[in-house]
Each structure stands twice: as C-alpha cells, then as structure tokens.
Amino acid sequence: MTDRDRPTTWVAARALATFVAVACLATAVLGPSSATAQSAPSGKRAQKTFALAPASVGVDLPNPLRGQYRWFGTDPTPSTVTSNDVYYRDQVYWGRIEPSDNAWDFSLIDQGLADAGARGGKFGFRVLAYCPGCWMNYRSDFPAVTPSFVPLQPGTAVPDWNSPAFLAQWQELMAELGRRYGDDPRLGYVDVGGYGSYGEWHVDTGAGIAEPNGLAVVEAVTSAFPTKHVLINTMTSVDFTLAALEANPNLGIRTDSLGCPDMYSMVAVDRRLQKVWKTRPFFSEWCTRADPVLGAKQVRQFHVSTLSSSNMPWTFDTLTPPQRSAYATAVATAGYRLRLRSLTLPRRIEADGKVAVRTSWLNQGSAPTYDRWDVQLTLTRKGRATTVSLGDQLRGVTDSSSSRTRVAVPSLRKGRYDVSVSVVDPSGYSAPMYLANRGRTSSGAYRVGSVSVR
C-alpha cells in the first residue's frame, strides 16, 4: 500500500535442464508423456528408474504462498495467470476491526478468508495502526485508523508507540485475532504491521519505537499465531530485524517495493538478511514506480516467494516485449517450482515386503516451500489403489535434492501395478501440489510407470 519504492538487479533465469528420454524397458508400461524407465547399471538391475517429463518453462503452477497474490481486489496480471491467494491491508486497519475498546468487527477478515477459501488459496493480512495520507482518513463514514482508546503523541495524530497503553492494547488485539483465526487452514500468514506509517516500521513524524517495545509488538503477533508465517517489513535497522528473527522462529521478512532500487530494503545491504530466505519466507509487492526487468532480477537475487497483483505503475498490455518477458519470468519463478526428476523402485515388489524408494527433485523457482507437504506413492491395479507416504521431502529444497526411504506396502495381490506420485497437504485443505512436470491427473497425481508385484 505504500507509495515508497525500492529494488535490485536480477540474474537471468537459469536454463531448465533438457529432458532426455532414454530407451523404454520392455517391462515398463508408460504413458507417452509421463515418464520413461531407464536401464539400471550393472549391479542395480533389481531397480528401475523412471525419469519424469518436465513441464514447459512458463506453465502456470497455482500453488499457495508462491507466485502472484490478489491485492486491492485486482485480478491477476496477466489474466492467464492463476492467483488464488488473497491479501488485505487497507480493509482491516485497527479502527475498523476494533472501533471501540473490546468491540470487535471481524467481518472483513472473514470476507478475506472466504474469498481465499473459495479459490483454494491462502489469506494474509496486515493490521495498520497509523496510515498518514490514506484514503480512509478522508471518509467520514469510516472509523479512524487509530482507535480513540490508543494514546497519541502530544499534539500529533501519531500513536504513542512507547506507551504501556499502546503495547497492552496491541497485545490484546493480536491475542483476540489469534484465538479466532490461529488454527484456520485458510490463513497463510500475518504481517506484523502495527508500528509505523502504513505498518511498515518506519516513521517520518514523531518519536520512533524503542527496541524492547518493538520486539514486544513483534512477539505479540508471533505468539498469537505460532503455527503461521509472520512477516516483518525490512525497513527496520539490520540489528533490530536480526534480533526479531532470532527471538521468533516463525518470523520471516517482507519488503514493499519490488522493482525499485534495492527495494528500499535493508536486505540489499546485509548478507545475513540475504540468507533468511533459506528457512523463512520473503514476500513482496510491486512498488508504484516498478521496473519489471529489475523486479524480475530481484525475485531471483533475493529469493522472493510472492508478488502482488496491484500497485504497478503500468498495465501488462503497455509493457514492451522485454518487459513482458521479465514480468512473466518474475511471476513464474517467484517461490517454489518443484519438479520430480526421477523415481527409482525395485523392478519387482514383494507382496508383503518393504519397498526401497528413491526420489530426485529439482526446484526451478526462486525459493523453497516453507510448509510441510507429504509425498505419496500410489500403486493401482484394476481400479484399486494403495497409497503410502514417503514423508516430508520438499520443505526447504532450494536447488536439487534426493531422498531415499523404505516403506512398508500393505498386502498386495500379484500382478502389474500403475505407479503415480502426488504431493499433498497433510491438513487436507490445499489441493495436491502442482509440480513442474507433465502428466497431472484429475486427482492431482503424476503417473510414473508400472511395476510388478509377486
């Protein structure tokens, strides 16, 4: 929502590995576009490796908490991109949620959750306590941004950030929101918000917040939402941001000006902050003077997971061909873009034995997934399916990764079985993950090939 702007440079998107189909084994029964069984080297002839076909570079992967999210009610840009996640900020400022002390109005948060839920996406929000120059200040039919029970600095409209009353009221607000929404699977993340102009953790007027009080503002949000991602804007000092990250394991970072110089963010000047993405999410939005070419470079350089559908100073159809290409690359590569390269199984499976399974993965995106996903192997014969879990293999995968596991397969009848792989949300809320592979079925699985059970 800020009219401030900030970026970096970006390294050209790496070329995706070319898929080479090798000779099919006579024993493999494969679909033409799904996977190819590869001959095992001498000594490993008891195994069969299936190489799965990759999807094209720009194919849309509508997974949660990656790519583009909807903001300000703006449809995806371009319209061919799927955008299921929803973000609110102006709609849910403090005075609107709590117009008077302990008088709550959660209708707009409920609306945002319902919108995201209907799309199968995730909802995120930031509560503003102070929004100088914003539209709602000029609407007499809207509550004030800063509630009347929050103390102000003398002679100003700026909250008294360091007063015990401000901190106590903020903690009470977050605790109430956490009680109501902390376990809702539709909620993906919460911006810390609260302090500073637009909740961005910077002020141009009045006294700033003292570090201990700033840490208390952050802790009120992270403790209210211990199982959700929480984000803090990186316009704070490096030392403060690092202290907040160390004290709050579920805290990630955000900057609001993708596509402007250094994103007006401290991430661009500190190597320690530039490593946060390996374990914590980094979300962003386009700035009001964004350069899409620069923004695409920043997505890769700083490992950004999400981008907004709004706030750009242009429309997609007004961009030059190089700008359109860069913008499309930014959207396609933001966040995780996981591809199953190969799956190795025994050529023959014992009906009541344990099965050794090896998977090889490639992340073609800018960042990992930070959530738990369950990789599942399914064996199907004559319409009867048996599914086993291969575990949480994908969280934190930043480049390439291999996993080996042995799983017990329930009693199976002898015969030939079709093999498929799916990546599912353990909570059951999100659709199975879209992989950067061809051959997705209507159930969200990817066909691998076939094996024999004896």
Short mmCIF file of C-alpha atoms in Angstrom, two decimals:
data_model
loop_
_atom_site.label_atom_id
_atom_site.label_comp_id
_atom_site.label_asym_id
_atom_site.label_seq_id
_atom_site.Cartn_x
_atom_site.Cartn_y
_atom_site.Cartn_z
CA MET A 1 0.00 0.00 0.00
CA THR A 2 2.98 2.25 0.46
CA ASP A 3 3.93 4.75 -2.18
CA ARG A 4 7.54 4.18 -1.32
CA ASP A 5 9.70 2.22 -3.68
CA ARG A 6 12.80 0.00 -3.52
CA PRO A 7 14.71 -2.88 -5.79
CA THR A 8 17.92 -4.74 -7.05
CA THR A 9 19.30 -6.50 -10.04
CA TRP A 10 18.48 -9.86 -11.31
CA VAL A 11 20.39 -12.64 -12.83
CA ALA A 12 18.82 -14.11 -15.98
CA ALA A 13 16.64 -17.11 -15.22
CA ARG A 14 18.68 -20.24 -15.39
CA ALA A 15 18.03 -22.53 -18.28
CA LEU A 16 15.99 -25.53 -17.33
CA ALA A 17 17.63 -28.91 -17.80
CA THR A 18 16.68 -30.58 -21.09
CA PHE A 19 14.71 -33.72 -20.65
CA VAL A 20 16.29 -36.65 -22.45
CA ALA A 21 14.06 -39.69 -22.95
CA VAL A 22 16.02 -42.94 -22.92
CA ALA A 23 15.01 -46.34 -24.21
CA CYS A 24 11.94 -47.82 -22.59
CA LEU A 25 12.41 -51.16 -20.93
CA ALA A 26 10.24 -53.91 -22.28
CA THR A 27 8.74 -54.44 -18.86
CA ALA A 28 7.62 -50.80 -18.44
CA VAL A 29 4.10 -49.76 -19.34
CA LEU A 30 4.25 -45.98 -19.68
CA GLY A 31 2.05 -43.16 -20.89
CA PRO A 32 3.59 -41.26 -23.79
CA SER A 33 4.10 -38.01 -21.87
CA SER A 34 4.60 -39.10 -18.29
CA ALA A 35 7.81 -40.95 -17.54
CA THR A 36 10.47 -43.13 -19.09
CA ALA A 37 12.01 -46.18 -17.42
CA GLN A 38 15.80 -46.12 -17.58
CA SER A 39 18.07 -49.15 -17.63
CA ALA A 40 19.91 -49.59 -14.37
CA PRO A 41 23.69 -50.01 -14.38
CA SER A 42 25.18 -53.43 -13.77
CA GLY A 43 24.69 -54.49 -10.17
CA LYS A 44 21.47 -52.47 -9.86
CA ARG A 45 19.32 -54.48 -12.22
CA ALA A 46 16.87 -55.16 -9.44
CA GLN A 47 15.86 -51.50 -9.68
CA LYS A 48 14.01 -49.44 -12.23
CA THR A 49 14.42 -45.67 -12.55
CA PHE A 50 11.64 -43.63 -14.13
CA ALA A 51 12.53 -40.18 -15.48
CA LEU A 52 9.51 -37.88 -15.46
CA ALA A 53 8.87 -35.41 -18.26
CA PRO A 54 9.21 -31.74 -17.28
CA ALA A 55 6.52 -29.17 -17.95
CA SER A 56 7.32 -26.21 -20.17
CA VAL A 57 9.18 -23.32 -18.56
CA GLY A 58 6.27 -20.92 -18.25
CA VAL A 59 3.47 -23.31 -17.32
CA ASP A 60 1.26 -21.94 -14.55
CA LEU A 61 1.65 -23.63 -11.14
CA PRO A 62 -1.20 -22.33 -8.94
CA ASN A 63 0.22 -23.41 -5.57
CA PRO A 64 -0.34 -21.48 -2.33
CA LEU A 65 2.13 -18.91 -0.98
CA ARG A 66 4.08 -18.57 -4.21
CA GLY A 67 3.77 -16.50 -7.36
CA GLN A 68 1.15 -13.78 -7.50
CA TYR A 69 -1.45 -12.92 -4.86
CA ARG A 70 -4.59 -10.80 -5.18
CA TRP A 71 -4.43 -7.37 -3.59
CA PHE A 72 -6.83 -4.40 -3.62
CA GLY A 73 -9.33 -6.64 -5.39
CA THR A 74 -7.17 -6.57 -8.50
CA ASP A 75 -7.41 -9.55 -10.84
CA PRO A 76 -4.25 -11.40 -11.85
CA THR A 77 -1.84 -9.74 -14.25
CA PRO A 78 -1.91 -11.04 -16.92
CA SER A 79 -5.31 -12.68 -16.77
CA THR A 80 -3.83 -16.03 -17.84
CA VAL A 81 -2.01 -16.35 -14.50
CA THR A 82 -3.77 -18.14 -11.66
CA SER A 83 -3.87 -16.10 -8.46
CA ASN A 84 -5.62 -17.84 -5.58
CA ASP A 85 -4.02 -16.20 -2.53
CA VAL A 86 -5.64 -13.03 -1.16
CA TYR A 87 -4.05 -10.20 0.83
CA TYR A 88 -5.79 -7.45 2.86
CA ARG A 89 -4.32 -4.34 4.41
CA ASP A 90 -6.38 -1.17 3.99
CA GLN A 91 -9.56 -3.14 4.62
CA VAL A 92 -8.56 -4.40 8.06
CA TYR A 93 -6.96 -1.42 9.78
CA TRP A 94 -7.16 -1.34 13.56
CA GLY A 95 -10.03 1.16 13.91
CA ARG A 96 -12.17 -0.94 11.62
CA ILE A 97 -11.55 -4.21 13.48
CA GLU A 98 -11.95 -2.64 16.93
CA PRO A 99 -13.89 0.64 16.59
CA SER A 100 -14.17 0.88 20.37
CA ASP A 101 -12.35 -0.96 23.11
CA ASN A 102 -13.22 -4.69 23.01
CA ALA A 103 -15.99 -4.10 20.45
CA TRP A 104 -14.90 -6.33 17.60
CA ASP A 105 -15.84 -6.37 13.92
CA PHE A 106 -14.21 -9.33 12.17
CA SER A 107 -16.47 -9.26 9.11
CA LEU A 108 -13.78 -8.11 6.69
CA ILE A 109 -11.24 -10.68 7.83
CA ASP A 110 -13.97 -13.30 7.48
CA GLN A 111 -14.60 -11.97 3.98
CA GLY A 112 -10.94 -12.27 3.02
CA LEU A 113 -10.71 -15.80 4.36
CA ALA A 114 -13.86 -16.77 2.48
CA ASP A 115 -12.51 -15.30 -0.76
CA ALA A 116 -9.21 -17.19 -0.44
CA GLY A 117 -11.01 -20.34 0.67
CA ALA A 118 -13.35 -20.32 -2.32
CA ARG A 119 -10.29 -20.26 -4.58
CA GLY A 120 -8.40 -22.86 -2.58
CA GLY A 121 -5.79 -20.23 -1.74
CA LYS A 122 -4.33 -18.70 1.40
CA PHE A 123 -5.23 -15.42 3.09
CA GLY A 124 -2.77 -12.93 4.57
CA PHE A 125 -3.32 -9.60 6.28
CA ARG A 126 -1.65 -6.67 8.00
CA VAL A 127 -3.30 -4.51 10.65
CA LEU A 128 -2.46 -0.81 10.26
CA ALA A 129 -2.37 1.40 13.37
CA TYR A 130 -1.34 4.56 11.53
CA CYS A 131 -1.85 5.44 7.86
CA PRO A 132 -0.96 9.07 7.08
CA GLY A 133 -2.49 10.41 3.87
CA CYS A 134 -4.56 7.29 3.27
CA TRP A 135 -8.00 7.32 1.68
CA MET A 136 -9.93 6.29 4.78
CA ASN A 137 -8.81 9.45 6.60
CA TYR A 138 -11.00 11.47 4.25
CA ARG A 139 -14.12 9.37 4.67
CA SER A 140 -16.39 10.48 7.49
CA ASP A 141 -18.33 7.25 7.17
CA PHE A 142 -15.27 5.17 8.09
CA PRO A 143 -13.76 4.76 11.56
CA ALA A 144 -10.42 6.39 12.30
CA VAL A 145 -7.35 4.28 11.54
CA THR A 146 -6.05 4.72 15.09
CA PRO A 147 -8.79 3.84 17.58
CA SER A 148 -9.73 6.51 20.11
CA PHE A 149 -8.58 4.35 23.03
CA VAL A 150 -4.98 4.23 21.67
CA PRO A 151 -2.91 7.13 23.09
CA LEU A 152 -1.30 9.62 20.70
CA GLN A 153 1.95 11.54 20.95
CA PRO A 154 1.15 15.05 22.24
CA GLY A 155 -0.02 17.44 19.55
CA THR A 156 0.07 14.81 16.78
CA ALA A 157 -2.03 12.12 15.17
CA VAL A 158 0.82 9.63 15.68
CA PRO A 159 0.28 6.79 18.18
CA ASP A 160 2.41 6.89 21.30
CA TRP A 161 4.34 3.77 20.33
CA ASN A 162 6.20 3.50 23.62
CA SER A 163 3.29 3.93 25.98
CA PRO A 164 2.27 0.91 28.07
CA ALA A 165 -1.32 1.51 26.94
CA PHE A 166 -0.44 1.16 23.23
CA LEU A 167 1.50 -2.04 23.84
CA ALA A 168 -1.21 -3.55 26.04
CA GLN A 169 -3.96 -2.75 23.53
CA TRP A 170 -1.90 -4.17 20.65
CA GLN A 171 -1.23 -7.39 22.57
CA GLU A 172 -4.93 -7.68 23.38
CA LEU A 173 -5.86 -7.19 19.70
CA MET A 174 -3.43 -9.84 18.48
CA ALA A 175 -4.46 -12.32 21.17
CA GLU A 176 -8.09 -11.97 20.11
CA LEU A 177 -7.22 -12.43 16.44
CA GLY A 178 -5.09 -15.45 17.28
CA ARG A 179 -7.87 -17.08 19.29
CA ARG A 180 -10.26 -16.63 16.40
CA TYR A 181 -8.05 -17.44 13.40
CA GLY A 182 -4.87 -19.10 14.61
CA ASP A 183 -6.00 -22.59 13.59
CA ASP A 184 -7.82 -21.64 10.38
CA PRO A 185 -6.18 -23.51 7.46
CA ARG A 186 -7.19 -20.73 5.08
CA LEU A 187 -4.90 -18.29 6.89
CA GLY A 188 -1.38 -18.46 5.48
CA TYR A 189 0.45 -15.56 7.08
CA VAL A 190 0.20 -12.35 9.08
CA ASP A 191 2.25 -9.20 8.56
CA VAL A 192 3.38 -7.83 11.89
CA GLY A 193 2.13 -4.35 10.95
CA GLY A 194 1.17 -2.17 13.90
CA TYR A 195 4.13 0.13 14.17
CA GLY A 196 4.98 2.95 11.80
CA SER A 197 3.46 4.60 8.76
CA TYR A 198 1.29 2.03 6.94
CA GLY A 199 2.54 -0.62 9.38
CA GLU A 200 5.86 -0.57 7.52
CA TRP A 201 8.11 0.00 10.53
CA HIS A 202 9.31 3.49 9.63
CA VAL A 203 8.08 6.92 10.78
CA ASP A 204 8.54 10.39 9.34
CA THR A 205 6.90 12.26 12.22
CA GLY A 206 7.17 12.00 15.99
CA ALA A 207 9.21 9.65 18.14
CA GLY A 208 10.04 6.15 16.97
CA ILE A 209 9.59 2.99 18.97
CA ALA A 210 12.26 1.79 21.39
CA GLU A 211 13.81 -1.57 20.52
CA PRO A 212 12.39 -3.51 23.52
CA ASN A 213 8.92 -2.21 22.73
CA GLY A 214 9.35 -3.01 19.05
CA LEU A 215 10.27 -6.57 19.94
CA ALA A 216 7.17 -6.75 22.13
CA VAL A 217 5.00 -5.66 19.18
CA VAL A 218 6.50 -8.45 17.06
CA GLU A 219 6.19 -11.05 19.80
CA ALA A 220 2.52 -10.25 20.27
CA VAL A 221 1.89 -11.37 16.68
CA THR A 222 4.17 -14.40 16.57
CA SER A 223 2.82 -15.77 19.85
CA ALA A 224 -0.79 -15.23 18.72
CA PHE A 225 -0.09 -17.17 15.50
CA PRO A 226 2.57 -19.74 16.45
CA THR A 227 1.78 -22.10 13.56
CA LYS A 228 1.53 -19.42 10.86
CA HIS A 229 4.15 -17.47 8.95
CA VAL A 230 4.60 -13.97 10.35
CA LEU A 231 6.41 -11.26 8.36
CA ILE A 232 8.16 -8.07 9.37
CA ASN A 233 8.91 -5.24 6.99
CA THR A 234 12.63 -4.81 6.44
CA MET A 235 12.71 -1.04 6.80
CA THR A 236 13.86 -1.55 10.36
CA SER A 237 17.54 -1.43 11.26
CA VAL A 238 19.53 -4.56 10.47
CA ASP A 239 20.29 -5.19 14.14
CA PHE A 240 16.63 -4.95 15.12
CA THR A 241 15.49 -7.23 12.30
CA LEU A 242 18.11 -9.83 13.20
CA ALA A 243 17.13 -9.66 16.88
CA ALA A 244 13.45 -10.13 15.99
CA LEU A 245 14.26 -13.07 13.72
CA GLU A 246 16.36 -14.73 16.40
CA ALA A 247 13.65 -14.31 19.03
CA ASN A 248 10.77 -15.54 16.83
CA PRO A 249 11.26 -18.81 14.90
CA ASN A 250 8.12 -18.32 12.78
CA LEU A 251 9.11 -14.80 11.66
CA GLY A 252 10.01 -14.13 8.02
CA ILE A 253 10.54 -10.88 6.16
CA ARG A 254 8.74 -8.64 3.70
CA THR A 255 9.57 -5.60 1.61
CA ASP A 256 7.01 -3.48 -0.15
CA SER A 257 8.83 -2.13 -3.20
CA LEU A 258 9.81 -4.82 -5.67
CA GLY A 259 11.14 -3.32 -8.88
CA CYS A 260 12.64 -0.14 -7.40
CA PRO A 261 16.29 0.41 -6.41
CA ASP A 262 17.22 -2.03 -3.64
CA MET A 263 13.50 -2.32 -2.84
CA TYR A 264 14.17 0.38 -0.24
CA SER A 265 15.02 -2.56 1.95
CA MET A 266 17.82 -3.34 4.37
CA VAL A 267 18.01 -6.82 2.82
CA ALA A 268 20.04 -5.38 -0.05
CA VAL A 269 22.81 -4.17 2.26
CA ASP A 270 23.27 -7.06 4.67
CA ARG A 271 24.42 -10.60 3.83
CA ARG A 272 22.85 -12.04 6.97
CA LEU A 273 19.41 -10.87 5.92
CA GLN A 274 20.10 -12.20 2.43
CA LYS A 275 20.33 -15.72 3.91
CA VAL A 276 17.00 -15.61 5.73
CA TRP A 277 15.12 -16.99 2.69
CA LYS A 278 16.73 -20.41 3.15
CA THR A 279 14.49 -21.10 6.16
CA ARG A 280 11.98 -18.20 6.36
CA PRO A 281 9.76 -16.71 3.64
CA PHE A 282 10.41 -13.39 1.91
CA PHE A 283 7.23 -11.80 0.48
CA SER A 284 6.90 -8.62 -1.53
CA GLU A 285 4.72 -6.35 -3.65
CA TRP A 286 5.41 -4.22 -6.71
CA CYS A 287 6.30 -0.61 -5.97
CA THR A 288 4.49 2.32 -7.52
CA ARG A 289 7.35 3.09 -9.91
CA ALA A 290 8.39 -0.50 -10.55
CA ASP A 291 10.64 -1.59 -13.38
CA PRO A 292 9.56 -5.14 -14.28
CA VAL A 293 13.01 -6.05 -15.62
CA LEU A 294 14.65 -5.01 -12.36
CA GLY A 295 11.87 -6.68 -10.37
CA ALA A 296 12.44 -10.00 -12.13
CA LYS A 297 16.13 -9.82 -11.26
CA GLN A 298 15.27 -9.12 -7.63
CA VAL A 299 12.94 -12.10 -7.43
CA ARG A 300 15.85 -14.39 -8.22
CA GLN A 301 18.57 -12.46 -6.41
CA PHE A 302 16.69 -12.13 -3.12
CA HIS A 303 14.62 -15.33 -3.43
CA VAL A 304 11.20 -13.71 -3.25
CA SER A 305 8.20 -16.02 -2.83
CA THR A 306 5.21 -13.81 -3.61
CA LEU A 307 4.33 -10.76 -5.71
CA SER A 308 1.24 -8.56 -5.75
CA SER A 309 -1.38 -8.20 -8.47
CA SER A 310 -1.56 -4.44 -7.90
CA ASN A 311 0.46 -1.26 -7.23
CA MET A 312 2.36 -1.34 -10.55
CA PRO A 313 2.50 1.95 -12.49
CA TRP A 314 1.62 0.17 -15.74
CA THR A 315 -0.70 -2.42 -17.19
CA PHE A 316 0.58 -5.59 -18.81
CA ASP A 317 -0.53 -4.57 -22.30
CA THR A 318 1.52 -1.35 -22.14
CA LEU A 319 4.81 -3.14 -21.48
CA THR A 320 7.45 -3.62 -24.15
CA PRO A 321 8.19 -7.23 -25.18
CA PRO A 322 11.34 -7.41 -22.99
CA GLN A 323 9.39 -6.01 -20.04
CA ARG A 324 6.56 -8.50 -20.56
CA SER A 325 9.03 -11.36 -20.70
CA ALA A 326 10.71 -10.20 -17.49
CA TYR A 327 7.40 -9.75 -15.72
CA ALA A 328 6.23 -13.23 -16.78
CA THR A 329 9.52 -14.68 -15.55
CA ALA A 330 9.10 -12.94 -12.19
CA VAL A 331 5.62 -14.38 -11.70
CA ALA A 332 6.56 -17.87 -12.91
CA THR A 333 9.71 -18.19 -10.79
CA ALA A 334 8.63 -16.47 -7.56
CA GLY A 335 8.65 -19.04 -4.76
CA TYR A 336 8.86 -22.79 -5.21
CA ARG A 337 8.61 -24.53 -8.56
CA LEU A 338 9.31 -28.17 -7.83
CA ARG A 339 9.90 -30.87 -10.39
CA LEU A 340 10.16 -34.60 -9.80
CA ARG A 341 13.11 -35.61 -11.97
CA SER A 342 13.08 -39.32 -11.31
CA LEU A 343 11.72 -42.11 -9.14
CA THR A 344 13.55 -45.39 -8.53
CA LEU A 345 11.73 -48.56 -7.41
CA PRO A 346 12.50 -52.28 -7.31
CA ARG A 347 11.63 -53.97 -10.59
CA ARG A 348 9.61 -56.48 -8.63
CA ILE A 349 7.94 -55.82 -5.31
CA GLU A 350 7.28 -58.49 -2.75
CA ALA A 351 3.60 -58.58 -1.84
CA ASP A 352 4.22 -58.14 1.89
CA GLY A 353 7.67 -56.59 1.93
CA LYS A 354 9.29 -53.20 2.34
CA VAL A 355 9.97 -51.16 -0.75
CA ALA A 356 13.09 -49.04 -1.25
CA VAL A 357 12.14 -45.78 -2.96
CA ARG A 358 14.48 -43.08 -4.22
CA THR A 359 13.25 -39.71 -5.47
CA SER A 360 15.17 -36.92 -7.16
CA TRP A 361 13.79 -33.37 -7.10
CA LEU A 362 14.67 -30.04 -8.68
CA ASN A 363 13.45 -26.63 -7.54
CA GLN A 364 13.30 -24.32 -10.56
CA GLY A 365 11.88 -21.45 -8.53
CA SER A 366 13.48 -18.68 -6.52
CA ALA A 367 12.71 -20.05 -3.04
CA PRO A 368 11.69 -23.26 -1.25
CA THR A 369 8.33 -24.16 0.15
CA TYR A 370 8.28 -23.40 3.87
CA ASP A 371 5.33 -25.66 4.62
CA ARG A 372 5.02 -29.37 5.15
CA TRP A 373 3.87 -31.41 2.14
CA ASP A 374 3.50 -35.18 2.18
CA VAL A 375 4.94 -37.01 -0.84
CA GLN A 376 2.78 -40.05 -1.56
CA LEU A 377 3.33 -43.12 -3.73
CA THR A 378 0.26 -44.87 -5.11
CA LEU A 379 0.08 -48.34 -6.67
CA THR A 380 -3.09 -49.02 -8.66
CA ARG A 381 -4.39 -52.24 -10.22
CA LYS A 382 -7.83 -52.80 -11.67
CA GLY A 383 -9.18 -49.65 -10.04
CA ARG A 384 -7.92 -50.50 -6.55
CA ALA A 385 -5.31 -48.10 -5.17
CA THR A 386 -2.81 -48.49 -2.33
CA THR A 387 -1.11 -45.31 -1.14
CA VAL A 388 1.92 -44.99 1.14
CA SER A 389 3.65 -41.89 2.46
CA LEU A 390 7.24 -41.11 1.51
CA GLY A 391 7.32 -38.31 4.07
CA ASP A 392 8.03 -34.59 4.08
CA GLN A 393 10.75 -34.42 1.42
CA LEU A 394 10.29 -30.97 -0.06
CA ARG A 395 10.32 -28.36 2.67
CA GLY A 396 13.48 -26.29 2.34
CA VAL A 397 14.59 -27.72 -1.03
CA THR A 398 16.40 -24.79 -2.65
CA ASP A 399 18.01 -26.42 -5.68
CA SER A 400 18.28 -30.17 -6.18
CA SER A 401 17.59 -32.89 -3.65
CA SER A 402 17.42 -36.67 -3.42
CA SER A 403 15.58 -38.74 -0.83
CA ARG A 404 15.78 -42.43 -0.03
CA THR A 405 13.28 -44.24 2.11
CA ARG A 406 11.90 -47.72 2.77
CA VAL A 407 8.18 -48.05 3.13
CA ALA A 408 6.01 -50.98 4.10
CA VAL A 409 3.47 -51.83 1.43
CA PRO A 410 0.21 -53.40 2.62
CA SER A 411 -0.69 -56.80 1.29
CA LEU A 412 -0.99 -56.63 -2.49
CA ARG A 413 -2.16 -59.20 -4.99
CA LYS A 414 0.29 -60.35 -7.59
CA GLY A 415 0.23 -58.53 -10.88
CA ARG A 416 1.27 -55.34 -12.63
CA TYR A 417 0.53 -52.02 -10.95
CA ASP A 418 0.45 -48.47 -12.28
CA VAL A 419 2.63 -46.14 -10.19
CA SER A 420 1.86 -42.48 -9.51
CA VAL A 421 3.18 -39.79 -7.19
CA SER A 422 1.32 -36.93 -5.55
CA VAL A 423 2.32 -34.19 -3.11
CA VAL A 424 -0.49 -33.48 -0.67
CA ASP A 425 -1.28 -31.03 2.10
CA PRO A 426 -1.39 -33.04 5.35
CA SER A 427 -4.21 -30.82 6.63
CA GLY A 428 -6.32 -31.71 3.59
CA TYR A 429 -7.01 -28.04 2.82
CA SER A 430 -4.84 -27.25 -0.21
CA ALA A 431 -5.08 -29.12 -3.49
CA PRO A 432 -2.23 -31.51 -4.27
CA MET A 433 0.85 -29.53 -5.27
CA TYR A 434 1.22 -28.68 -8.93
CA LEU A 435 4.63 -29.93 -10.00
CA ALA A 436 6.72 -28.69 -12.92
CA ASN A 437 6.01 -32.00 -14.65
CA ARG A 438 3.71 -33.09 -17.42
CA GLY A 439 1.00 -35.67 -16.90
CA ARG A 440 -1.01 -34.34 -13.94
CA THR A 441 -4.21 -36.35 -13.48
CA SER A 442 -7.59 -35.08 -12.35
CA SER A 443 -6.75 -36.25 -8.80
CA GLY A 444 -3.56 -34.17 -8.73
CA ALA A 445 -1.21 -37.16 -9.10
CA TYR A 446 1.54 -37.67 -11.68
CA ARG A 447 1.81 -41.01 -13.44
CA VAL A 448 5.26 -42.58 -13.24
CA GLY A 449 5.04 -46.02 -14.89
CA SER A 450 4.37 -49.58 -13.77
CA VAL A 451 5.96 -52.33 -11.68
CA SER A 452 5.26 -55.96 -10.90
CA VAL A 453 4.19 -57.39 -7.57
CA ARG A 454 5.00 -61.01 -6.96
#
